[in-house]
mmCIF file of C-alpha atoms in Angstrom:
data_model
loop_
_atom_site.group_PDB
_atom_site.id
_atom_site.type_symbol
_atom_site.label_atom_id
_atom_site.label_comp_id
_atom_site.label_asym_id
_atom_site.label_seq_id
_atom_site.Cartn_x
_atom_site.Cartn_y
_atom_site.Cartn_z
ATOM 1 C CA MET A 1 0.000 0.000 0.000
ATOM 2 C CA GLY A 2 1.615 3.277 -1.125
ATOM 3 C CA GLN A 3 2.430 5.904 1.446
ATOM 4 C CA ALA A 4 0.563 8.530 -0.582
ATOM 5 C CA ARG A 5 -2.727 6.760 -0.025
ATOM 6 C CA LEU A 6 -2.398 6.473 3.760
ATOM 7 C CA PRO A 7 -3.603 10.019 4.647
ATOM 8 C CA ALA A 8 -6.802 9.520 2.685
ATOM 9 C CA ARG A 9 -7.385 6.134 4.290
ATOM 10 C CA ARG A 10 -6.551 7.563 7.717
ATOM 11 C CA GLY A 11 -9.123 10.323 7.204
ATOM 12 C CA LEU A 12 -11.742 7.827 6.079
ATOM 13 C CA GLY A 13 -10.983 5.551 9.014
ATOM 14 C CA CYS A 14 -11.307 8.364 11.555
ATOM 15 C CA CYS A 15 -14.585 9.539 10.007
ATOM 16 C CA VAL A 16 -16.060 6.055 10.099
ATOM 17 C CA LEU A 17 -14.863 5.517 13.659
ATOM 18 C CA VAL A 18 -16.432 8.762 14.831
ATOM 19 C CA LEU A 19 -19.651 7.892 13.009
ATOM 20 C CA LEU A 20 -19.849 4.526 14.705
ATOM 21 C CA LEU A 21 -19.019 6.043 18.072
ATOM 22 C CA LEU A 22 -21.750 8.597 17.679
ATOM 23 C CA LEU A 23 -24.344 5.975 16.823
ATOM 24 C CA GLY A 24 -25.055 5.738 20.496
ATOM 25 C CA GLY A 25 -25.647 9.482 20.699
ATOM 26 C CA SER A 26 -28.556 11.702 19.910
ATOM 27 C CA GLY A 27 -29.884 12.698 16.557
ATOM 28 C CA SER A 28 -29.647 16.097 14.967
ATOM 29 C CA PRO A 29 -29.923 19.238 17.087
ATOM 30 C CA GLY A 30 -33.444 20.319 17.680
ATOM 31 C CA THR A 31 -34.853 16.824 18.365
ATOM 32 C CA THR A 32 -35.349 15.201 21.738
ATOM 33 C CA PRO A 33 -34.873 11.459 21.341
ATOM 34 C CA PRO A 34 -34.988 9.128 24.320
ATOM 35 C CA PRO A 35 -31.714 8.662 26.224
ATOM 36 C CA ARG A 36 -29.431 6.006 24.711
ATOM 37 C CA GLY A 37 -25.761 5.024 24.706
ATOM 38 C CA PRO A 38 -23.155 6.901 26.727
ATOM 39 C CA TRP A 39 -24.732 10.327 26.197
ATOM 40 C CA PRO A 40 -25.908 11.815 29.506
ATOM 41 C CA GLN A 41 -29.262 13.546 29.389
ATOM 42 C CA GLU A 42 -29.265 17.084 30.747
ATOM 43 C CA PRO A 43 -31.701 17.501 33.614
ATOM 44 C CA GLY A 44 -34.859 19.147 32.513
ATOM 45 C CA ALA A 45 -36.560 19.004 29.150
ATOM 46 C CA GLU A 46 -35.183 21.111 26.349
ATOM 47 C CA PRO A 47 -37.591 23.210 24.328
ATOM 48 C CA GLU A 48 -38.768 21.729 21.019
ATOM 49 C CA GLY A 49 -36.388 22.834 18.287
ATOM 50 C CA GLY A 50 -34.162 24.645 20.734
ATOM 51 C CA PRO A 51 -30.363 24.515 20.926
ATOM 52 C CA TRP A 52 -28.461 21.872 22.842
ATOM 53 C CA GLY A 53 -28.163 22.447 26.568
ATOM 54 C CA ARG A 54 -24.836 23.075 28.258
ATOM 55 C CA GLY A 55 -24.824 19.582 29.760
ATOM 56 C CA ARG A 56 -25.198 17.888 26.384
ATOM 57 C CA TYR A 57 -22.505 20.115 24.891
ATOM 58 C CA GLU A 58 -20.115 19.058 27.657
ATOM 59 C CA ALA A 59 -21.070 15.413 27.056
ATOM 60 C CA VAL A 60 -20.263 15.733 23.352
ATOM 61 C CA LYS A 61 -16.965 17.442 24.126
ATOM 62 C CA LYS A 62 -16.016 14.754 26.613
ATOM 63 C CA HIS A 63 -17.041 11.994 24.226
ATOM 64 C CA LEU A 64 -15.006 13.397 21.336
ATOM 65 C CA GLY A 65 -12.072 13.802 23.676
ATOM 66 C CA ALA A 66 -12.235 10.106 24.431
ATOM 67 C CA VAL A 67 -12.308 9.390 20.719
ATOM 68 C CA GLY A 68 -9.209 11.483 20.160
ATOM 69 C CA ALA A 69 -7.391 9.767 22.993
ATOM 70 C CA LEU A 70 -8.036 6.321 21.547
ATOM 71 C CA SER A 71 -7.827 7.165 17.830
ATOM 72 C CA LYS A 72 -4.161 6.243 17.442
ATOM 73 C CA GLN A 73 -4.657 2.904 19.156
ATOM 74 C CA TYR A 74 -7.733 2.146 17.076
ATOM 75 C CA TRP A 75 -5.945 3.114 13.889
ATOM 76 C CA ARG A 76 -2.883 0.995 14.635
ATOM 77 C CA TYR A 77 -5.042 -1.980 15.504
ATOM 78 C CA LEU A 78 -7.147 -1.586 12.378
ATOM 79 C CA ALA A 79 -4.133 -1.064 10.126
ATOM 80 C CA CYS A 80 -2.501 -4.217 11.481
ATOM 81 C CA ARG A 81 -5.699 -6.184 10.939
ATOM 82 C CA VAL A 82 -5.969 -5.026 7.331
ATOM 83 C CA TRP A 83 -2.388 -4.781 6.051
ATOM 84 C CA GLN A 84 -0.426 -6.826 8.602
ATOM 85 C CA GLU A 85 2.863 -5.202 7.704
ATOM 86 C CA GLY A 86 5.390 -4.279 10.391
ATOM 87 C CA CYS A 87 2.954 -5.008 13.191
ATOM 88 C CA GLU A 88 4.856 -7.669 15.123
ATOM 89 C CA GLU A 89 6.159 -5.171 17.685
ATOM 90 C CA GLU A 90 2.742 -3.546 17.985
ATOM 91 C CA GLU A 91 1.213 -6.959 18.668
ATOM 92 C CA LYS A 92 3.685 -7.642 21.481
ATOM 93 C CA GLN A 93 3.010 -4.259 23.031
ATOM 94 C CA ARG A 94 -0.715 -4.757 22.758
ATOM 95 C CA GLU A 95 -0.519 -8.159 24.462
ATOM 96 C CA GLY A 96 1.371 -6.559 27.328
ATOM 97 C CA ARG A 97 -1.220 -3.876 27.925
ATOM 98 C CA GLU A 98 -4.434 -5.754 27.184
ATOM 99 C CA ALA A 99 -5.388 -5.511 30.853
ATOM 100 C CA SER A 100 -4.893 -1.731 30.879
ATOM 101 C CA TRP A 101 -6.907 -0.737 27.827
ATOM 102 C CA SER A 102 -9.725 -2.181 25.764
ATOM 103 C CA PHE A 103 -12.418 -1.044 23.318
ATOM 104 C CA PRO A 104 -15.249 0.173 25.531
ATOM 105 C CA LEU A 105 -16.736 2.444 22.886
ATOM 106 C CA VAL A 106 -16.231 0.580 19.636
ATOM 107 C CA GLY A 107 -15.717 -3.062 20.474
ATOM 108 C CA GLN A 108 -14.356 -6.032 18.549
ATOM 109 C CA ASP A 109 -17.433 -6.387 16.326
ATOM 110 C CA TYR A 110 -17.107 -2.825 15.059
ATOM 111 C CA LEU A 111 -13.442 -3.403 14.219
ATOM 112 C CA GLU A 112 -14.401 -6.449 12.172
ATOM 113 C CA ILE A 113 -16.958 -4.308 10.347
ATOM 114 C CA LEU A 114 -14.373 -1.606 9.694
ATOM 115 C CA SER A 115 -11.901 -4.158 8.337
ATOM 116 C CA ALA A 116 -14.549 -5.401 5.930
ATOM 117 C CA LEU A 117 -15.378 -1.804 5.013
ATOM 118 C CA TYR A 118 -11.763 -1.073 4.130
ATOM 119 C CA CYS A 119 -11.646 -4.172 1.990
ATOM 120 C CA SER A 120 -14.710 -2.972 0.126
ATOM 121 C CA PHE A 121 -12.889 0.273 -0.783
ATOM 122 C CA GLY A 122 -9.521 -1.237 -1.678
ATOM 123 C CA ARG A 123 -7.712 -4.409 -2.572
ATOM 124 C CA CYS A 124 -6.556 -5.108 0.953
ATOM 125 C CA CYS A 125 -7.372 -8.791 1.369
ATOM 126 C CA GLU A 126 -4.595 -11.253 0.680
ATOM 127 C CA THR A 127 -6.885 -13.476 -1.377
ATOM 128 C CA GLY A 128 -9.217 -12.182 -4.059
ATOM 129 C CA ASP A 129 -12.268 -13.583 -2.343
ATOM 130 C CA CYS A 130 -13.460 -10.315 -0.804
ATOM 131 C CA ARG A 131 -14.119 -9.060 -4.345
ATOM 132 C CA ILE A 132 -16.336 -11.988 -5.389
ATOM 133 C CA ILE A 133 -19.999 -11.022 -5.861
ATOM 134 C CA ASN A 134 -21.592 -13.928 -7.822
ATOM 135 C CA ASN A 135 -24.497 -11.824 -9.062
ATOM 136 C CA ILE A 136 -26.415 -14.473 -10.995
ATOM 137 C CA THR A 137 -29.580 -12.371 -11.110
ATOM 138 C CA GLY A 138 -27.687 -9.539 -12.770
ATOM 139 C CA LEU A 139 -25.988 -11.953 -15.168
ATOM 140 C CA GLU A 140 -29.323 -13.392 -16.265
ATOM 141 C CA ALA A 141 -30.855 -9.924 -16.691
ATOM 142 C CA ASP A 142 -27.959 -8.563 -18.743
ATOM 143 C CA LEU A 143 -27.789 -11.637 -20.954
ATOM 144 C CA HIS A 144 -31.506 -11.288 -21.586
ATOM 145 C CA GLY A 145 -31.243 -7.606 -22.457
ATOM 146 C CA GLN A 146 -27.903 -7.363 -24.256
ATOM 147 C CA LEU A 147 -27.170 -10.733 -25.877
ATOM 148 C CA HIS A 148 -29.196 -10.916 -29.079
ATOM 149 C CA GLY A 149 -30.199 -14.009 -31.022
ATOM 150 C CA GLN A 150 -28.645 -16.508 -28.600
ATOM 151 C CA HIS A 151 -31.470 -18.223 -26.707
ATOM 152 C CA LEU A 152 -29.402 -21.388 -26.272
ATOM 153 C CA ALA A 153 -26.297 -19.687 -24.919
ATOM 154 C CA LYS A 154 -28.338 -17.599 -22.462
ATOM 155 C CA ALA A 155 -30.034 -20.630 -20.937
ATOM 156 C CA VAL A 156 -26.969 -22.877 -20.787
ATOM 157 C CA VAL A 157 -24.589 -20.314 -19.297
ATOM 158 C CA VAL A 158 -26.947 -19.136 -16.554
ATOM 159 C CA GLN A 159 -28.049 -22.632 -15.536
ATOM 160 C CA ALA A 160 -24.540 -24.080 -15.630
ATOM 161 C CA VAL A 161 -22.898 -21.283 -13.629
ATOM 162 C CA GLN A 162 -25.711 -21.027 -11.102
ATOM 163 C CA GLY A 163 -25.834 -24.766 -10.498
ATOM 164 C CA PHE A 164 -22.074 -24.954 -10.114
ATOM 165 C CA LEU A 165 -21.885 -22.123 -7.587
ATOM 166 C CA GLN A 166 -24.756 -23.559 -5.555
ATOM 167 C CA SER A 167 -23.112 -26.965 -5.290
ATOM 168 C CA PRO A 168 -21.668 -27.341 -1.760
ATOM 169 C CA ARG A 169 -18.598 -29.325 -2.875
ATOM 170 C CA PRO A 170 -18.164 -29.625 -6.647
ATOM 171 C CA GLN A 171 -16.116 -32.641 -7.639
ATOM 172 C CA LYS A 172 -14.546 -30.957 -10.673
ATOM 173 C CA ALA A 173 -14.166 -27.616 -12.362
ATOM 174 C CA LEU A 174 -16.987 -26.263 -14.491
ATOM 175 C CA VAL A 175 -15.853 -26.354 -18.138
ATOM 176 C CA LEU A 176 -17.836 -24.617 -20.882
ATOM 177 C CA SER A 177 -16.797 -24.617 -24.532
ATOM 178 C CA PHE A 178 -18.230 -21.749 -26.636
ATOM 179 C CA HIS A 179 -18.490 -22.330 -30.388
ATOM 180 C CA GLY A 180 -19.680 -20.178 -33.273
ATOM 181 C CA TRP A 181 -18.703 -17.647 -35.872
ATOM 182 C CA SER A 182 -16.762 -14.541 -34.955
ATOM 183 C CA GLY A 183 -18.939 -11.710 -33.658
ATOM 184 C CA THR A 184 -21.767 -13.869 -32.348
ATOM 185 C CA GLY A 185 -21.142 -13.045 -28.681
ATOM 186 C CA LYS A 186 -18.636 -15.554 -27.265
ATOM 187 C CA ASN A 187 -16.227 -12.942 -25.888
ATOM 188 C CA PHE A 188 -19.130 -10.757 -24.864
ATOM 189 C CA VAL A 189 -20.594 -13.520 -22.691
ATOM 190 C CA ALA A 190 -17.192 -14.360 -21.196
ATOM 191 C CA ARG A 191 -16.721 -10.715 -20.171
ATOM 192 C CA MET A 192 -20.237 -10.613 -18.769
ATOM 193 C CA VAL A 193 -19.646 -13.729 -16.677
ATOM 194 C CA ALA A 194 -16.487 -12.169 -15.247
ATOM 195 C CA SER A 195 -18.188 -8.850 -14.464
ATOM 196 C CA HIS A 196 -21.052 -10.516 -12.598
ATOM 197 C CA LEU A 197 -18.975 -12.992 -10.617
ATOM 198 C CA TYR A 198 -16.243 -10.524 -9.636
ATOM 199 C CA ARG A 199 -16.463 -6.887 -8.615
ATOM 200 C CA ASP A 200 -13.407 -6.070 -10.766
ATOM 201 C CA GLY A 201 -14.509 -8.126 -13.781
ATOM 202 C CA LEU A 202 -11.679 -9.118 -16.077
ATOM 203 C CA LYS A 203 -9.264 -7.075 -13.934
ATOM 204 C CA SER A 204 -9.905 -9.266 -10.909
ATOM 205 C CA ASP A 205 -6.980 -11.146 -9.382
ATOM 206 C CA CYS A 206 -9.195 -14.230 -9.613
ATOM 207 C CA VAL A 207 -9.655 -14.009 -13.405
ATOM 208 C CA ARG A 208 -7.038 -14.974 -15.983
ATOM 209 C CA VAL A 209 -7.489 -14.533 -19.741
ATOM 210 C CA PHE A 210 -5.284 -16.327 -22.245
ATOM 211 C CA VAL A 211 -5.328 -15.684 -25.998
ATOM 212 C CA SER A 212 -3.597 -18.492 -27.845
ATOM 213 C CA LEU A 213 -1.782 -16.507 -30.525
ATOM 214 C CA LEU A 214 -0.941 -13.694 -28.099
ATOM 215 C CA HIS A 215 0.280 -15.619 -25.061
ATOM 216 C CA PHE A 216 1.580 -18.764 -26.784
ATOM 217 C CA PRO A 217 2.656 -17.621 -30.265
ATOM 218 C CA HIS A 218 5.708 -19.841 -30.905
ATOM 219 C CA HIS A 219 5.546 -23.635 -30.814
ATOM 220 C CA ASN A 220 9.304 -23.747 -30.259
ATOM 221 C CA TYR A 221 8.775 -22.411 -26.733
ATOM 222 C CA VAL A 222 5.792 -24.567 -25.850
ATOM 223 C CA ASP A 223 7.586 -26.257 -22.941
ATOM 224 C CA SER A 224 8.322 -22.871 -21.421
ATOM 225 C CA TYR A 225 4.717 -21.830 -21.977
ATOM 226 C CA LYS A 226 3.531 -24.988 -20.249
ATOM 227 C CA ALA A 227 5.564 -24.268 -17.104
ATOM 228 C CA GLN A 228 4.399 -20.648 -17.043
ATOM 229 C CA LEU A 229 0.768 -21.643 -17.537
ATOM 230 C CA GLN A 230 0.852 -24.216 -14.747
ATOM 231 C CA ARG A 231 2.419 -21.690 -12.388
ATOM 232 C CA GLN A 232 -0.155 -19.020 -13.241
ATOM 233 C CA LEU A 233 -3.089 -21.385 -12.745
ATOM 234 C CA SER A 234 -1.698 -22.640 -9.440
ATOM 235 C CA GLU A 235 -1.015 -19.140 -8.116
ATOM 236 C CA THR A 236 -4.524 -17.988 -9.013
ATOM 237 C CA LEU A 237 -6.122 -20.981 -7.305
ATOM 238 C CA GLN A 238 -3.994 -20.424 -4.204
ATOM 239 C CA ARG A 239 -5.054 -16.786 -4.116
ATOM 240 C CA CYS A 240 -8.766 -17.366 -4.729
ATOM 241 C CA ARG A 241 -11.198 -20.061 -3.688
ATOM 242 C CA GLN A 242 -13.155 -19.266 -6.843
ATOM 243 C CA ALA A 243 -11.204 -18.670 -10.056
ATOM 244 C CA LEU A 244 -12.213 -18.022 -13.669
ATOM 245 C CA PHE A 245 -9.956 -18.978 -16.588
ATOM 246 C CA ILE A 246 -10.781 -17.869 -20.143
ATOM 247 C CA PHE A 247 -8.985 -19.347 -23.162
ATOM 248 C CA ASP A 248 -9.694 -17.454 -26.375
ATOM 249 C CA GLU A 249 -8.868 -18.978 -29.782
ATOM 250 C CA ALA A 250 -8.990 -22.365 -28.088
ATOM 251 C CA GLU A 251 -8.741 -24.194 -31.404
ATOM 252 C CA LYS A 252 -5.141 -22.953 -31.652
ATOM 253 C CA LEU A 253 -4.022 -24.286 -28.254
ATOM 254 C CA HIS A 254 -1.092 -26.687 -28.531
ATOM 255 C CA SER A 255 -1.670 -30.189 -27.135
ATOM 256 C CA THR A 256 1.204 -29.681 -24.675
ATOM 257 C CA LEU A 257 -0.643 -26.735 -23.175
ATOM 258 C CA LEU A 258 -3.745 -28.893 -22.776
ATOM 259 C CA ASP A 259 -1.591 -31.271 -20.754
ATOM 260 C CA ALA A 260 -0.840 -28.351 -18.424
ATOM 261 C CA ILE A 261 -4.525 -27.428 -18.073
ATOM 262 C CA ARG A 262 -6.024 -30.912 -17.819
ATOM 263 C CA PRO A 263 -5.156 -31.655 -14.145
ATOM 264 C CA PHE A 264 -6.914 -28.471 -13.041
ATOM 265 C CA MET A 265 -10.149 -29.579 -14.716
ATOM 266 C CA ALA A 266 -10.079 -33.245 -13.735
ATOM 267 C CA PRO A 267 -12.374 -34.692 -11.009
ATOM 268 C CA HIS A 268 -10.948 -34.559 -7.498
ATOM 269 C CA ASN A 269 -11.848 -35.785 -4.036
ATOM 270 C CA SER A 270 -10.708 -32.709 -2.162
ATOM 271 C CA GLU A 271 -12.702 -31.734 0.910
ATOM 272 C CA ASP A 272 -12.121 -28.024 0.442
ATOM 273 C CA GLN A 273 -14.526 -25.742 -1.385
ATOM 274 C CA GLN A 274 -12.163 -24.786 -4.193
ATOM 275 C CA ARG A 275 -14.037 -23.789 -7.345
ATOM 276 C CA SER A 276 -12.748 -23.014 -10.810
ATOM 277 C CA ILE A 277 -14.535 -22.215 -14.050
ATOM 278 C CA PHE A 278 -12.928 -22.712 -17.465
ATOM 279 C CA LEU A 279 -14.308 -21.032 -20.584
ATOM 280 C CA PHE A 280 -12.933 -22.110 -23.971
ATOM 281 C CA LEU A 281 -13.819 -19.843 -26.909
ATOM 282 C CA SER A 282 -13.509 -21.216 -30.420
ATOM 283 C CA ASN A 283 -14.687 -20.438 -33.966
ATOM 284 C CA LEU A 284 -14.583 -24.140 -34.770
ATOM 285 C CA GLY A 285 -18.004 -25.633 -35.391
ATOM 286 C CA GLY A 286 -19.429 -22.360 -36.660
ATOM 287 C CA ASN A 287 -20.267 -23.766 -40.090
ATOM 288 C CA THR A 288 -22.122 -26.710 -38.555
ATOM 289 C CA ILE A 289 -24.163 -24.381 -36.359
ATOM 290 C CA ASN A 290 -24.965 -22.168 -39.349
ATOM 291 C CA GLU A 291 -26.125 -25.134 -41.437
ATOM 292 C CA VAL A 292 -28.604 -26.155 -38.773
ATOM 293 C CA ALA A 293 -29.890 -22.581 -38.435
ATOM 294 C CA LEU A 294 -30.226 -22.272 -42.219
ATOM 295 C CA ASP A 295 -32.129 -25.579 -42.451
ATOM 296 C CA PHE A 296 -34.616 -24.356 -39.848
ATOM 297 C CA TRP A 297 -35.078 -21.067 -41.707
ATOM 298 C CA ARG A 298 -35.652 -22.804 -45.027
ATOM 299 C CA ALA A 299 -38.206 -25.052 -43.359
ATOM 300 C CA GLY A 300 -40.069 -21.994 -42.099
ATOM 301 C CA ARG A 301 -39.249 -22.703 -38.460
ATOM 302 C CA ALA A 302 -38.111 -20.092 -35.949
ATOM 303 C CA ARG A 303 -34.529 -20.227 -34.734
ATOM 304 C CA GLU A 304 -35.851 -20.357 -31.166
ATOM 305 C CA GLU A 305 -37.131 -23.867 -31.987
ATOM 306 C CA ILE A 306 -33.591 -25.175 -32.490
ATOM 307 C CA PRO A 307 -32.965 -27.609 -29.617
ATOM 308 C CA LEU A 308 -29.685 -27.680 -27.744
ATOM 309 C CA GLU A 309 -29.467 -31.478 -28.047
ATOM 310 C CA LEU A 310 -29.395 -31.324 -31.857
ATOM 311 C CA LEU A 311 -26.625 -28.750 -32.052
ATOM 312 C CA GLU A 312 -24.588 -30.269 -29.240
ATOM 313 C CA GLN A 313 -24.637 -33.691 -30.890
ATOM 314 C CA ARG A 314 -23.573 -32.270 -34.263
ATOM 315 C CA LEU A 315 -20.855 -30.177 -32.632
ATOM 316 C CA ARG A 316 -19.377 -33.032 -30.639
ATOM 317 C CA LEU A 317 -19.118 -35.182 -33.767
ATOM 318 C CA GLU A 318 -17.364 -32.401 -35.683
ATOM 319 C CA LEU A 319 -14.980 -31.616 -32.851
ATOM 320 C CA GLN A 320 -13.985 -35.252 -32.386
ATOM 321 C CA GLU A 321 -13.299 -35.572 -36.092
ATOM 322 C CA ALA A 322 -11.165 -32.444 -35.891
ATOM 323 C CA ALA A 323 -8.859 -34.230 -33.455
ATOM 324 C CA GLU A 324 -7.261 -35.934 -36.441
ATOM 325 C CA ASN A 325 -6.219 -32.480 -37.648
ATOM 326 C CA SER A 326 -4.352 -31.693 -34.414
ATOM 327 C CA TYR A 327 -7.286 -29.929 -32.769
ATOM 328 C CA ALA A 328 -6.020 -30.578 -29.255
ATOM 329 C CA HIS A 329 -9.014 -29.051 -27.523
ATOM 330 C CA SER A 330 -11.222 -31.921 -28.710
ATOM 331 C CA HIS A 331 -9.345 -34.374 -26.473
ATOM 332 C CA LEU A 332 -11.136 -32.779 -23.560
ATOM 333 C CA LEU A 333 -14.386 -34.055 -25.047
ATOM 334 C CA ARG A 334 -13.094 -37.612 -25.205
ATOM 335 C CA GLU A 335 -12.173 -37.451 -21.542
ATOM 336 C CA ASN A 336 -15.568 -35.948 -20.610
ATOM 337 C CA LEU A 337 -13.915 -32.892 -19.093
ATOM 338 C CA ILE A 338 -16.130 -30.457 -21.022
ATOM 339 C CA ASP A 339 -19.462 -30.153 -19.248
ATOM 340 C CA PHE A 340 -21.354 -28.119 -21.857
ATOM 341 C CA VAL A 341 -20.742 -27.382 -25.519
ATOM 342 C CA VAL A 342 -22.423 -24.008 -25.984
ATOM 343 C CA PRO A 343 -23.474 -23.104 -29.563
ATOM 344 C CA PHE A 344 -23.672 -19.468 -30.675
ATOM 345 C CA LEU A 345 -26.056 -19.069 -33.609
ATOM 346 C CA PRO A 346 -25.331 -16.797 -36.592
ATOM 347 C CA LEU A 347 -26.880 -13.344 -36.324
ATOM 348 C CA GLU A 348 -29.554 -12.079 -38.686
ATOM 349 C CA TYR A 349 -30.373 -8.581 -39.948
ATOM 350 C CA HIS A 350 -32.641 -7.604 -37.038
ATOM 351 C CA HIS A 351 -30.029 -8.808 -34.532
ATOM 352 C CA VAL A 352 -27.450 -6.503 -36.094
ATOM 353 C CA LYS A 353 -29.902 -3.614 -35.727
ATOM 354 C CA LEU A 354 -30.257 -4.399 -32.023
ATOM 355 C CA CYS A 355 -26.478 -4.397 -31.655
ATOM 356 C CA ALA A 356 -26.355 -1.025 -33.411
ATOM 357 C CA ARG A 357 -29.007 0.331 -31.054
ATOM 358 C CA ASP A 358 -26.975 -0.795 -28.049
ATOM 359 C CA ALA A 359 -23.848 0.825 -29.478
ATOM 360 C CA PHE A 360 -25.627 4.161 -30.011
ATOM 361 C CA LEU A 361 -27.074 4.074 -26.501
ATOM 362 C CA ALA A 362 -23.695 3.206 -24.964
ATOM 363 C CA ARG A 363 -22.146 6.296 -26.507
ATOM 364 C CA GLY A 364 -25.127 8.566 -25.919
ATOM 365 C CA ILE A 365 -25.641 9.212 -29.638
ATOM 366 C CA PRO A 366 -29.214 9.755 -30.917
ATOM 367 C CA TYR A 367 -30.473 7.369 -33.585
ATOM 368 C CA THR A 368 -33.509 6.524 -35.685
ATOM 369 C CA GLU A 369 -34.793 3.311 -37.240
ATOM 370 C CA ALA A 370 -33.403 4.563 -40.540
ATOM 371 C CA THR A 371 -29.982 5.008 -38.928
ATOM 372 C CA LEU A 372 -30.052 1.453 -37.566
ATOM 373 C CA ASP A 373 -30.949 0.177 -41.039
ATOM 374 C CA GLU A 374 -28.011 2.061 -42.509
ATOM 375 C CA VAL A 375 -25.620 0.422 -40.052
ATOM 376 C CA ALA A 376 -27.015 -3.048 -40.731
ATOM 377 C CA GLN A 377 -26.788 -2.542 -44.483
ATOM 378 C CA MET A 378 -23.064 -1.882 -44.157
ATOM 379 C CA MET A 379 -22.524 -5.485 -43.077
ATOM 380 C CA VAL A 380 -21.913 -8.452 -45.393
ATOM 381 C CA PHE A 381 -24.597 -11.149 -45.311
ATOM 382 C CA VAL A 382 -24.352 -14.782 -46.386
ATOM 383 C CA PRO A 383 -25.144 -17.235 -47.992
ATOM 384 C CA LYS A 384 -24.962 -15.589 -51.375
ATOM 385 C CA GLU A 385 -28.536 -16.465 -52.288
ATOM 386 C CA GLU A 386 -30.405 -15.847 -49.037
ATOM 387 C CA LYS A 387 -28.115 -13.168 -47.515
ATOM 388 C CA LEU A 388 -29.453 -14.225 -44.131
ATOM 389 C CA PHE A 389 -26.533 -14.214 -41.690
ATOM 390 C CA SER A 390 -24.058 -11.432 -40.907
ATOM 391 C CA ALA A 391 -20.610 -12.714 -41.866
ATOM 392 C CA GLN A 392 -19.031 -10.742 -38.986
ATOM 393 C CA GLY A 393 -21.914 -10.968 -36.568
ATOM 394 C CA CYS A 394 -21.944 -7.741 -34.555
ATOM 395 C CA LYS A 395 -18.167 -7.519 -34.262
ATOM 396 C CA SER A 396 -17.627 -4.324 -36.270
ATOM 397 C CA VAL A 397 -20.904 -2.587 -35.404
ATOM 398 C CA PRO A 398 -19.385 -0.204 -32.766
ATOM 399 C CA GLN A 399 -16.888 1.012 -35.364
ATOM 400 C CA ARG A 400 -19.620 1.487 -37.989
ATOM 401 C CA ILE A 401 -21.508 4.042 -35.936
ATOM 402 C CA ASN A 402 -18.487 6.364 -36.137
ATOM 403 C CA TYR A 403 -19.902 7.331 -39.545
ATOM 404 C CA PHE A 404 -22.883 8.877 -37.768
ATOM 405 C CA LEU A 405 -21.038 11.024 -35.261
ATOM 406 C CA PRO A 406 -22.284 14.639 -35.279
#
């Protein structure tokens, strides 16, 4: 913790301490609440709306004097509880004088509350667990309102994550494999999961994101990558009881790297409550998903009628066949380490318009239906005959609205 931030924290700590100390006191001047706490009541009733009496003024002065006398001790105790740096000598001194001073005004419970309060303002806990929020209700609401054209992904992700977090002692990590064309929402959902499970989202100490071509670009160094990856996963799990690992471009992961990941996803008999979630994002299988969606459209059936079982079966067959072409990720399917294969359907014209609307709203730019149509018409749609699906999904929509800036 930098020295520059200590004065601000000291001021906040003193303010909170005084506030808690005054909780036992009276309300605002001009009211006459019943006597409570250490505040002595001045003999005789004060007039309604009148100023404080001399006795109450002296009580306040005396009370604040007691606060000032103990403030340094409270601060040292609180600082040692939160940061635990250089406090060994303080602890010895405190043990030697425990009989001579205590916390008559604040108490141990209030100090625990203050420690938690400090952790809510800063990153003061040694683990990352104090920043875990697991807001499943918010995740479900945001997926419903912001993820367009993906009824299957919405249902699977919410149910899988919620069920996993509610399990008292999961026997293995939760592993989800996202598949579909670029721009259909795989990265968007991964970011949303992170932001609703952790207060700091992707910046959380409990979240690690790996992009295959960025973090592991050279196959000649794969052994070095493997050691680094194992160390990073282990350190994150030691730091956090609940960790989230995201692997983008999973189809490009080298098989040696899968060997490093596999033990962390395998079933275990541990009695602790360690939880980890793995999200693999891949474009592989996108063509298969699109074929099923196109068949339903040609048959006059709504895309919402596409069952998960049909797409999951087709995807698993394609991914297992891809193993022959060095698609290492598919070996996880053979070992039943992947819990859910999550299909992301191709996006249609009206989905692109919804993405454009969200982009305008996010930047506070006014729009009309005609403007949304203009953005959608900038995109390329396939197949050549039907022109049904956006070839880039919604990926470039935020950049397209730059044409409409005032």
